[in-house]
Structure formats: structure tokens, C-alpha cells
mmCIF file of C-alpha atoms and ligand atoms in Angstrom:
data_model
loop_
_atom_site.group_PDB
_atom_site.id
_atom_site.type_symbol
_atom_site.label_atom_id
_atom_site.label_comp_id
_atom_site.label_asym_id
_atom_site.label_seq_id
_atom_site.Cartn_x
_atom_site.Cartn_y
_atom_site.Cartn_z
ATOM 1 C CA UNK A 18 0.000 0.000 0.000
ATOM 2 C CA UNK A 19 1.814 3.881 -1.166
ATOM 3 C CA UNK A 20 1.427 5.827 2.056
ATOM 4 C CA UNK A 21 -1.109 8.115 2.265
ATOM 5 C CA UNK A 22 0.517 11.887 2.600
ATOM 6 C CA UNK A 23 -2.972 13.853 2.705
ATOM 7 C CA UNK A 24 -6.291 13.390 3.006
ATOM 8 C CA UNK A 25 -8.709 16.346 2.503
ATOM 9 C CA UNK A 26 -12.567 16.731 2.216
ATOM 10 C CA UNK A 27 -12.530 15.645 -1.125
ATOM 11 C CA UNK A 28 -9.174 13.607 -2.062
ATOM 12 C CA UNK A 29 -6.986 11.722 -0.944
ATOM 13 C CA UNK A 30 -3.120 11.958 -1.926
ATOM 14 C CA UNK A 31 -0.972 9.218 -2.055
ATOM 15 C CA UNK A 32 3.267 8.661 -2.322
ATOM 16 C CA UNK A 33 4.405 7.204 -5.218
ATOM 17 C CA UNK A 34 8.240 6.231 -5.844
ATOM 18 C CA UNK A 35 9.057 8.941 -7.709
ATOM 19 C CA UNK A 36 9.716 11.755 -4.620
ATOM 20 C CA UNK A 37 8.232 14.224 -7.169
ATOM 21 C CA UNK A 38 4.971 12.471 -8.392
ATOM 22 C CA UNK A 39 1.733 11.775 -6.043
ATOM 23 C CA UNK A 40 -1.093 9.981 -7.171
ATOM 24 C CA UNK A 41 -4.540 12.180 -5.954
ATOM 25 C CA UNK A 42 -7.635 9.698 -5.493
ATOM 26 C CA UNK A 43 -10.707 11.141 -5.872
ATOM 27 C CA UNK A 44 -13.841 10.490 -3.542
ATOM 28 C CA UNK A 45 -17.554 10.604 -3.888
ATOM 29 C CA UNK A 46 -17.818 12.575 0.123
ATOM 30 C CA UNK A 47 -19.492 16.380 -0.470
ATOM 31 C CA UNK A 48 -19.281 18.836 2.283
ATOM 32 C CA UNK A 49 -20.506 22.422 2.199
ATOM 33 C CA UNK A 50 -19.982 25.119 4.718
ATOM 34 C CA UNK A 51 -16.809 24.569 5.664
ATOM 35 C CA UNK A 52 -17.324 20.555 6.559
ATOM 36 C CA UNK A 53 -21.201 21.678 8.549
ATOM 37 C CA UNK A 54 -22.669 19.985 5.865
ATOM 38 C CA UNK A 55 -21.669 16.011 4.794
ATOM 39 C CA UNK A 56 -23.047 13.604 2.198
ATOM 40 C CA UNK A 57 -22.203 11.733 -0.907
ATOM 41 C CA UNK A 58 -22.328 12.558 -4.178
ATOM 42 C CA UNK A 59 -22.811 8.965 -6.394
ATOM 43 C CA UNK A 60 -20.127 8.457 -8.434
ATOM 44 C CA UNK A 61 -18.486 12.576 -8.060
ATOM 45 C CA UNK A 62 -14.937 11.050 -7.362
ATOM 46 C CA UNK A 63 -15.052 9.658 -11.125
ATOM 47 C CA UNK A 64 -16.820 12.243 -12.531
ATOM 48 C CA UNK A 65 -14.530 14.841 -10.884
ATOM 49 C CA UNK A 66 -11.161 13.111 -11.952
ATOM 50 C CA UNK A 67 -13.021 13.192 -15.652
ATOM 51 C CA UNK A 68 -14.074 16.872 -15.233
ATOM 52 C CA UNK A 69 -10.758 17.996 -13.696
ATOM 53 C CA UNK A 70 -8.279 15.814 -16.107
ATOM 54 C CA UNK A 71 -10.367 17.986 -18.935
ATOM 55 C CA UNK A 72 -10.088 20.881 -18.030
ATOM 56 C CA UNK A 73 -6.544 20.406 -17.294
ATOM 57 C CA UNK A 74 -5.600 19.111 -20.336
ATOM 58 C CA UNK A 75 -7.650 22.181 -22.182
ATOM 59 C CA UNK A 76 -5.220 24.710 -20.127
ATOM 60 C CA UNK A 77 -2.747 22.861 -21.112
ATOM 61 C CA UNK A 78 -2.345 22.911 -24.397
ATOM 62 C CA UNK A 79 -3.198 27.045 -23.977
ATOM 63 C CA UNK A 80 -0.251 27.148 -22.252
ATOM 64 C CA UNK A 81 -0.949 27.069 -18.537
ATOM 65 C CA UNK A 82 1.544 25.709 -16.107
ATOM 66 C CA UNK A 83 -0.781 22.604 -14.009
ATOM 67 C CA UNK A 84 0.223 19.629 -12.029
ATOM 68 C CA UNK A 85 -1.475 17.144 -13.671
ATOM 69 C CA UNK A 86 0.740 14.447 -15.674
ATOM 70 C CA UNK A 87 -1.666 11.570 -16.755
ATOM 71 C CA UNK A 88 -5.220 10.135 -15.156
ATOM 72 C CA UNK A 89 -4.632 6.664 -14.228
ATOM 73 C CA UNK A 90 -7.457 5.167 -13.358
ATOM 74 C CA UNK A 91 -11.156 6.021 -12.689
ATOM 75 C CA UNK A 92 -10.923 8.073 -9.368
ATOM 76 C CA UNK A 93 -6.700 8.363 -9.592
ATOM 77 C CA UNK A 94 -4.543 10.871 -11.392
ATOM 78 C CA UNK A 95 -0.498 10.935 -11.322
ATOM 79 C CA UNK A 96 0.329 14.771 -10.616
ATOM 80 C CA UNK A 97 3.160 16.419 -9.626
ATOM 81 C CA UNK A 98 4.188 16.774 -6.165
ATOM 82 C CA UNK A 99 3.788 20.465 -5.193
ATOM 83 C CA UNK A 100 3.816 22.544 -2.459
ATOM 84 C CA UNK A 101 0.393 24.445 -1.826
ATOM 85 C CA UNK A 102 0.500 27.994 -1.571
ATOM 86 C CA UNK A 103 -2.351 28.027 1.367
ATOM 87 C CA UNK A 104 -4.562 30.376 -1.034
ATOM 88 C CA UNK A 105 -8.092 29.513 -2.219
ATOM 89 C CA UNK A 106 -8.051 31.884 -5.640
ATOM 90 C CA UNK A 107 -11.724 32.843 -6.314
ATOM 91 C CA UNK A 108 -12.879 34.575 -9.427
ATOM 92 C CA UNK A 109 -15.668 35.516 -10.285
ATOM 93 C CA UNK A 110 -17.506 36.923 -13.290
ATOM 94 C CA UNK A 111 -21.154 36.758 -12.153
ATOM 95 C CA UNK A 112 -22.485 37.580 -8.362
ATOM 96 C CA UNK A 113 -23.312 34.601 -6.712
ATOM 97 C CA UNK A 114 -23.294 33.091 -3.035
ATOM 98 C CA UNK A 115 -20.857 34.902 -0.543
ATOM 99 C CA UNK A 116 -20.666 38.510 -3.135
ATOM 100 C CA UNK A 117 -24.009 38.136 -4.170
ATOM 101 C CA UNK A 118 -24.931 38.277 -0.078
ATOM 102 C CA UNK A 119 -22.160 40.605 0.719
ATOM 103 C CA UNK A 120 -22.985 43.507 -1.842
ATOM 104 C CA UNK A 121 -26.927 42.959 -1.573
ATOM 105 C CA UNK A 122 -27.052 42.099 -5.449
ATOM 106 C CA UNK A 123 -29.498 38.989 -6.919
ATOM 107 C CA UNK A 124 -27.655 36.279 -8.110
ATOM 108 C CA UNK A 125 -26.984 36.500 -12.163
ATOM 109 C CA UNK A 126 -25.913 40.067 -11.697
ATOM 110 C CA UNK A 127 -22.985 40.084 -14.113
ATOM 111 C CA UNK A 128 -19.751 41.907 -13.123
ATOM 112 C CA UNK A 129 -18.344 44.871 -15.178
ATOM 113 C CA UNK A 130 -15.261 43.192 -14.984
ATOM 114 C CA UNK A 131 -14.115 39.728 -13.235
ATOM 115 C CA UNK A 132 -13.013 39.592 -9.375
ATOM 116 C CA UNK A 133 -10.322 37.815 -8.070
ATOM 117 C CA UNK A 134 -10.246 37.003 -4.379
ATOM 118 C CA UNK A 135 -7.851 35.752 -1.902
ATOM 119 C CA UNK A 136 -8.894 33.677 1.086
ATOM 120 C CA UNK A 137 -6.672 32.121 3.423
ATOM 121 C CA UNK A 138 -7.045 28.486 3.109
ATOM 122 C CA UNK A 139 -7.214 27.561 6.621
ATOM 123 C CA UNK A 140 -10.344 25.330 8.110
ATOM 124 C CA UNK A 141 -10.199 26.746 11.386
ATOM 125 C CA UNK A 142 -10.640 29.985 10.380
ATOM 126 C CA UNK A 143 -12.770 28.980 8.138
ATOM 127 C CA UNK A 144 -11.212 30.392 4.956
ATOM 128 C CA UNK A 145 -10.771 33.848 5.900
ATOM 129 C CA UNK A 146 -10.877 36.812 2.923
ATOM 130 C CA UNK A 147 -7.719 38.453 2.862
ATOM 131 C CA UNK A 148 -5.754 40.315 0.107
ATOM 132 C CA UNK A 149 -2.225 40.698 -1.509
ATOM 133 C CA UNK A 150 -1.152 42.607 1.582
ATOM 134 C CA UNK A 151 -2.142 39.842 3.969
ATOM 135 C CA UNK A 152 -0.421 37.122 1.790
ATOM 136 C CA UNK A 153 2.895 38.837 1.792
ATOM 137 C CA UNK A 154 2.700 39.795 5.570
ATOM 138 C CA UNK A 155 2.141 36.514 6.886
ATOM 139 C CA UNK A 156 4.423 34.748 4.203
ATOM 140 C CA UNK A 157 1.786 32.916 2.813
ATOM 141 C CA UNK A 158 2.579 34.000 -0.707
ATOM 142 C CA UNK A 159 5.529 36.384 -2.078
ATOM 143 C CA UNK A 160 4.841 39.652 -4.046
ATOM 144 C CA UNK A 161 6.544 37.476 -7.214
ATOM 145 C CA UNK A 162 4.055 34.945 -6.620
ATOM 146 C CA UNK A 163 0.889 36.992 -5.859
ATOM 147 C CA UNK A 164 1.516 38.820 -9.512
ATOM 148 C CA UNK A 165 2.103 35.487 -11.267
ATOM 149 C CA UNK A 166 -1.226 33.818 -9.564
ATOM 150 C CA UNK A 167 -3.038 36.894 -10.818
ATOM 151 C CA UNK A 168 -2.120 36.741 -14.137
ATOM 152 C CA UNK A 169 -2.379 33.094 -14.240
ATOM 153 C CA UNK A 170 -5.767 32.828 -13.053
ATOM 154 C CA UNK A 171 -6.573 36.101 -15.192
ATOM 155 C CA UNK A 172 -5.331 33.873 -18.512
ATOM 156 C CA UNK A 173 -7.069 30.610 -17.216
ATOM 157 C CA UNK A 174 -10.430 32.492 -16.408
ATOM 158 C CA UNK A 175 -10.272 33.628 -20.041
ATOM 159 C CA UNK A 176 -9.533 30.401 -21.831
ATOM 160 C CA UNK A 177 -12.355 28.728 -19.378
ATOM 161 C CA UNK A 178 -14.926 30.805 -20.119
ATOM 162 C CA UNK A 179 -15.337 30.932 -24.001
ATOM 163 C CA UNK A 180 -14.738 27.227 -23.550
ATOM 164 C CA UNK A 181 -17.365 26.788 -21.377
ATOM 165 C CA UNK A 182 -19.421 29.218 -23.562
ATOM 166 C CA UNK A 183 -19.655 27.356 -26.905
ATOM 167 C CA UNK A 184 -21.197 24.875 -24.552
ATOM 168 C CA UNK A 185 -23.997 26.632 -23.451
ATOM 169 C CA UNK A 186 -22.282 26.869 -19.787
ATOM 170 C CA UNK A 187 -21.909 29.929 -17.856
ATOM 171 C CA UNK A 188 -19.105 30.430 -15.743
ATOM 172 C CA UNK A 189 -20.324 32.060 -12.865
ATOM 173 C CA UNK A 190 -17.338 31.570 -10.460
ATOM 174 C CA UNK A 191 -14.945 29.361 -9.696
ATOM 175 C CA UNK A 192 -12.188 28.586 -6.855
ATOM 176 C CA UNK A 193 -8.145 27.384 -7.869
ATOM 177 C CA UNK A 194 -5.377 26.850 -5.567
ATOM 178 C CA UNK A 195 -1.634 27.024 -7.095
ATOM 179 C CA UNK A 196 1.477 25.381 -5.585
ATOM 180 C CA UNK A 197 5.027 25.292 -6.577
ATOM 181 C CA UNK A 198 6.709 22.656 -8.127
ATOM 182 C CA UNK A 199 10.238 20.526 -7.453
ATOM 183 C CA UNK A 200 12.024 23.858 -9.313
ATOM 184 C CA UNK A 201 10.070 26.623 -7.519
ATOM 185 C CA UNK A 202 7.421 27.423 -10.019
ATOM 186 C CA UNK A 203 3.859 28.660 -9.731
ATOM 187 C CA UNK A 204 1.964 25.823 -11.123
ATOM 188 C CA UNK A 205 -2.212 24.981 -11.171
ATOM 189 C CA UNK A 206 -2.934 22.526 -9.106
ATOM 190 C CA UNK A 207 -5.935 21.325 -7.019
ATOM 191 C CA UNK A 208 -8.856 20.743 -9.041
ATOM 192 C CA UNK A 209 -11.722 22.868 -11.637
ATOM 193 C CA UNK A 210 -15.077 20.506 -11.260
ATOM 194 C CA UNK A 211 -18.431 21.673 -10.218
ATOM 195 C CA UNK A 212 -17.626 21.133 -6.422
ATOM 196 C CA UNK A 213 -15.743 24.475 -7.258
ATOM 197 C CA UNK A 214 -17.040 26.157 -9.359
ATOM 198 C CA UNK A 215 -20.672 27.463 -10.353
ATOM 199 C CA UNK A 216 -21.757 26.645 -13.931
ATOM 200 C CA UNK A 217 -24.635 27.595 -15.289
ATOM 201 C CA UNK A 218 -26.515 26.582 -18.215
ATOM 202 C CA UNK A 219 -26.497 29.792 -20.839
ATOM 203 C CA UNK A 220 -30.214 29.729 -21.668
ATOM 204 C CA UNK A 221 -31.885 28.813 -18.088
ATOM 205 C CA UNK A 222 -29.396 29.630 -15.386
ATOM 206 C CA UNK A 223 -29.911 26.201 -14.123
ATOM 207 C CA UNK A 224 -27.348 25.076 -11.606
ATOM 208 C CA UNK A 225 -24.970 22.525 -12.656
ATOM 209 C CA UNK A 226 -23.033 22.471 -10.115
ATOM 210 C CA UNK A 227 -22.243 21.531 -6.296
ATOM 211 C CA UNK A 228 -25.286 24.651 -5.040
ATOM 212 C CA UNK A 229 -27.577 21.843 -6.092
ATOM 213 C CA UNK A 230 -26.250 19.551 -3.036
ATOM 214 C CA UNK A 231 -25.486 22.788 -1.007
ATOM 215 C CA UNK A 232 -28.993 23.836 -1.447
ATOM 216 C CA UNK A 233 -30.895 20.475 -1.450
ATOM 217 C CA UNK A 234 -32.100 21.778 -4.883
ATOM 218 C CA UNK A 235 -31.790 17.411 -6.014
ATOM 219 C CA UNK A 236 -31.064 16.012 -9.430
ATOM 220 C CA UNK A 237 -27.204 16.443 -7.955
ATOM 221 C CA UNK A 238 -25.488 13.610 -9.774
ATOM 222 C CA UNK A 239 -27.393 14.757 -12.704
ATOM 223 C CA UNK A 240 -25.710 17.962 -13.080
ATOM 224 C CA UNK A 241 -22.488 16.407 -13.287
ATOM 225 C CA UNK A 242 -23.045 14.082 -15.647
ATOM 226 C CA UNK A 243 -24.728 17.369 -17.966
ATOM 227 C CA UNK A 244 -21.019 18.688 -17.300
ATOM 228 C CA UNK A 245 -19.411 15.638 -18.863
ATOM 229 C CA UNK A 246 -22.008 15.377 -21.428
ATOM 230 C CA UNK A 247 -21.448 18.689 -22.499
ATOM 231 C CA UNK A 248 -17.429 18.818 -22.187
ATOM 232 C CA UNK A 249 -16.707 15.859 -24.108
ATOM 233 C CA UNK A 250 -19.877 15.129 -26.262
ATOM 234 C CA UNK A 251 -20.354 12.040 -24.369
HETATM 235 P P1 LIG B 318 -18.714 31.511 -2.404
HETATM 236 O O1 LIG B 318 -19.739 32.257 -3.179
HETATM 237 O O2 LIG B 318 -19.298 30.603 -1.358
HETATM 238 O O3 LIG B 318 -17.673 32.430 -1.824
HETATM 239 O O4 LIG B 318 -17.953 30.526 -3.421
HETATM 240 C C1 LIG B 318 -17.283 31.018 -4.565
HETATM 241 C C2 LIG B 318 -16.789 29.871 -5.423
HETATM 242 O O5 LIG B 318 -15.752 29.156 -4.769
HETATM 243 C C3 LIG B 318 -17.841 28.820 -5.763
HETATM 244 O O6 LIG B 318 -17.631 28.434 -7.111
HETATM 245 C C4 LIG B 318 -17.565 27.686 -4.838
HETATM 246 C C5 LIG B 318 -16.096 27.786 -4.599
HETATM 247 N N1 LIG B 318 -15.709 27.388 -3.254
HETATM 248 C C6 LIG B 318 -14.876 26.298 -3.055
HETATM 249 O O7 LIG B 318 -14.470 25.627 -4.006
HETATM 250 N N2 LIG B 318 -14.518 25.979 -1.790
HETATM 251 C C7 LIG B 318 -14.928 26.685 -0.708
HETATM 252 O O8 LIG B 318 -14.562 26.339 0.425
HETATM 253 C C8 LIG B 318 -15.792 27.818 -0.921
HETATM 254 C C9 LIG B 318 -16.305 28.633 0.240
HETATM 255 C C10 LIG B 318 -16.143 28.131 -2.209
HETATM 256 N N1 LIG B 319 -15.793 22.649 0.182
HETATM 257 C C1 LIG B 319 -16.140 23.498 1.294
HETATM 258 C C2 LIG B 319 -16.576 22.670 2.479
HETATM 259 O O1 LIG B 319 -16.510 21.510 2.524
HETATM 260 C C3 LIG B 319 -17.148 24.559 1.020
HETATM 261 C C4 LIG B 319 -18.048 24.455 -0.164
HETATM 262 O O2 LIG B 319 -17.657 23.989 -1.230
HETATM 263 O O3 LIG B 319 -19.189 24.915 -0.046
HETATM 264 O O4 LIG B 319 -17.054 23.150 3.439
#
């Protein structure tokens, strides 16, 4: 059995004998509200690694630095060992959840221009907002590496969202976490799937994403599978 090095809310990582490679398994738990709220989503761990290998492979080939090297199995992907930057990287280009609350704005209200956020990824704090200031204060993040993230997540919001577009999806929002690799560099790693981020279909505004389990709206798996069908055409 490879030792287990992590396990999170949502995957598990595992050693492999390359010190530089980790193999992230993928399972069907879904929390919400920072771990408040459990269950299980059938089948997400597949469906994620499927959603997240896409995506990754799309950024890919537009140039964007990402830890993934090959999926392996069903739930497993071989990545590249990095080092989290403790940063969850929201961005957002329509009011939704948390801004849609905080700014007193309906949900669907579409930004002039996208938002990036900062929170500090920390569970028992609960994720706490912060910004580049914070980052660089407590050494969670260098100036170098706040700028690249930015324009990183600035390129990768782009590419995403005419993708996503000339599928009928709307990308509402979405959350990324970066980490640096065995030579230092700012790389994508973490995940894209709908546990984070909000997709919307372009004609209804119906939720395809993990708001359906946050929000008992049902028909959970369902969404997911719409994701996949529409990504890949299958
Ligand atoms: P929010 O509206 O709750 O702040 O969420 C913004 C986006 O970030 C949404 O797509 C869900 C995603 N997200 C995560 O992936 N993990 C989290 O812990 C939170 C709070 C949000
Ligand atoms: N993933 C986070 C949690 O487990 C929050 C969320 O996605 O709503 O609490």
C-alpha cells in the first residue's frame, strides 16, 4: 500500500516512488460550509477526476503551467508533487453566493469586470478573505508569486470561459489553488469541477453544479453528468 501523505474533504493523496509524483484519489464525500454539511455525491470522485483531467488538459495545451501528468485510473490521477500555496483563488464573473450576499445584489448580476479574491485556506478559520497585503505579511505567498497567480488565473479564467461558452455553460465563479513545483514554479494545481465552481446553463441559469447539493435543490449527480455530457460530447 503507497502511504497516504494527505487526506482532505474531497481527495486523498498518495506517495508514489518517484519523490516528485503523487497519485490524488478522488472520492464521492461532499461537504458544504466549511465541513457543517456532509453527504455523498454517487459516483463525483469519477466524474470529478473526468471533469478535472479535462479541463486540465484544455489549459494545457493554452499554455498554462498545471500539475497534472496523466489520469490513471477512474478516481486516480499521477500529478506532480507540489507545495500548496495556502490560497483559495476565487474569481468571479457573475455575483453569486458569498458577493451576491455581501454587496446585496441577486444572483446573475454580471460583473463589469471579473473579481479575483484571496482567502486564506485555513479550516479553522474557516477560509478567511484576505488580500495581496495579507499574503505577503504573513508569508503565505511572495509579491513574485501573488503577480504570477493573478495573471495566471486572469489567462485561465479567459480560456475557461469561451470554452465553457460554446457549450452553453456559464461560468459564474470558480475557486483554484496554485502550488510550486520541485524547481520553484507557480503551477495549477488542485482541481476545476463543479464542487468548485458554479456553472450555469447559458439559456436557463440552471445550476450545474455543487449549489444543487449545497442547497438540497436534487437532481445532484445529474448535473455532473450534464457537465461531462457537455465537455466531451459524451
Ligand atoms: P462563495 O460564493 O461561497 O464564496 O464561493 C465562490 C466559489 O468558490 C464557488 O464556485 C464555490 C467555490 N468554493 C470552493 O471551491 N470551496 C470553498 O470552500 C468555498 C467557500 C467556495
Ligand atoms: N468545500 C467546502 C466545504 O466543505 C465549502 C463548499 O464547497 O461549499 O465546506
Amino acid at each position: 500500500m503507497a502511504e497516504m501523505l494527505y487526506e482532505g474533504k474531497a481527495k486523498k493523496v498518495f506517495a508514489t516512488e518517484n519523490p516528485n509524483e503523487v497519485v490524488i484519489y478522488y472520492k464521492d464525500d461532499a461537504t458544504a460550509f466549511n465541513g457543517l454539511k456532509k453527504g455523498t455525491i454517487m459516483d463525483k470522485g469519477i466524474m470529478n477526476n473526468t471533469i478535472t483531467t479535462f479541463f486540465f488538459d484544455l489549459l494545457g495545451k493554452n499554455g498554462i503551467p498545471h500539475h497534472q501528468i496523466k489520469k490513471l485510473s477512474e478516481r486516480e490521477s499521477l500529478c506532480k508533487k507540489v507545495h500548496i500555496i495556502p490560497l483559495e483563488v476565487v474569481t468571479r464573473n457573475i455575483a453569486a453566493g458569498s458577493l451576491a450576499k455581501k454587496m446585496g445584489v441577486e444572483e446573475g448580476y454580471v460583473l463589469k469586470k471579473p473579481i479575483i479574491e484571496f482567502c486564506y485556506k485555513n479550516d479553522d478559520l474557516g477560509d478567511p478573505m484576505i488580500n495581496d497585503d495579507y499574503a505577503e505579511a504573513f508569508g503565505i505567498a511572495t509579491d513574485a508569486q501573488v503577480q504570477e497567480i493573478k495573471a495566471l488565473t486572469l489567462k485561465i479564467n479567459d480560456i475557461l470561459k469561451k470554452f465553457l461558452a460554446e457549450r452553453k455553460i456559464r461560468l459564474v465563479d470558480f475557486k483554484m489553488e496554485f502550488g510550486t513545483d520541485a524547481d520553484g514554479k507557480v503551477i495549477l494545481a488542485d482541481e476545476i469541477t463543479p464542487d468548485t465552481a458554479r456553472l450555469w446553463d447559458w439559456d436557463t441559469n440552471e445550476k450545474l453544479d455543487k449549489d444543487r447539493f449545497r442547497r438540497d435543490l436534487g437532481n445532484v449527480e445529474e448535473a455532473y453528468h450534464e457537465v461531462i455530457r457537455r465537455l466531451t460530447g459524451k
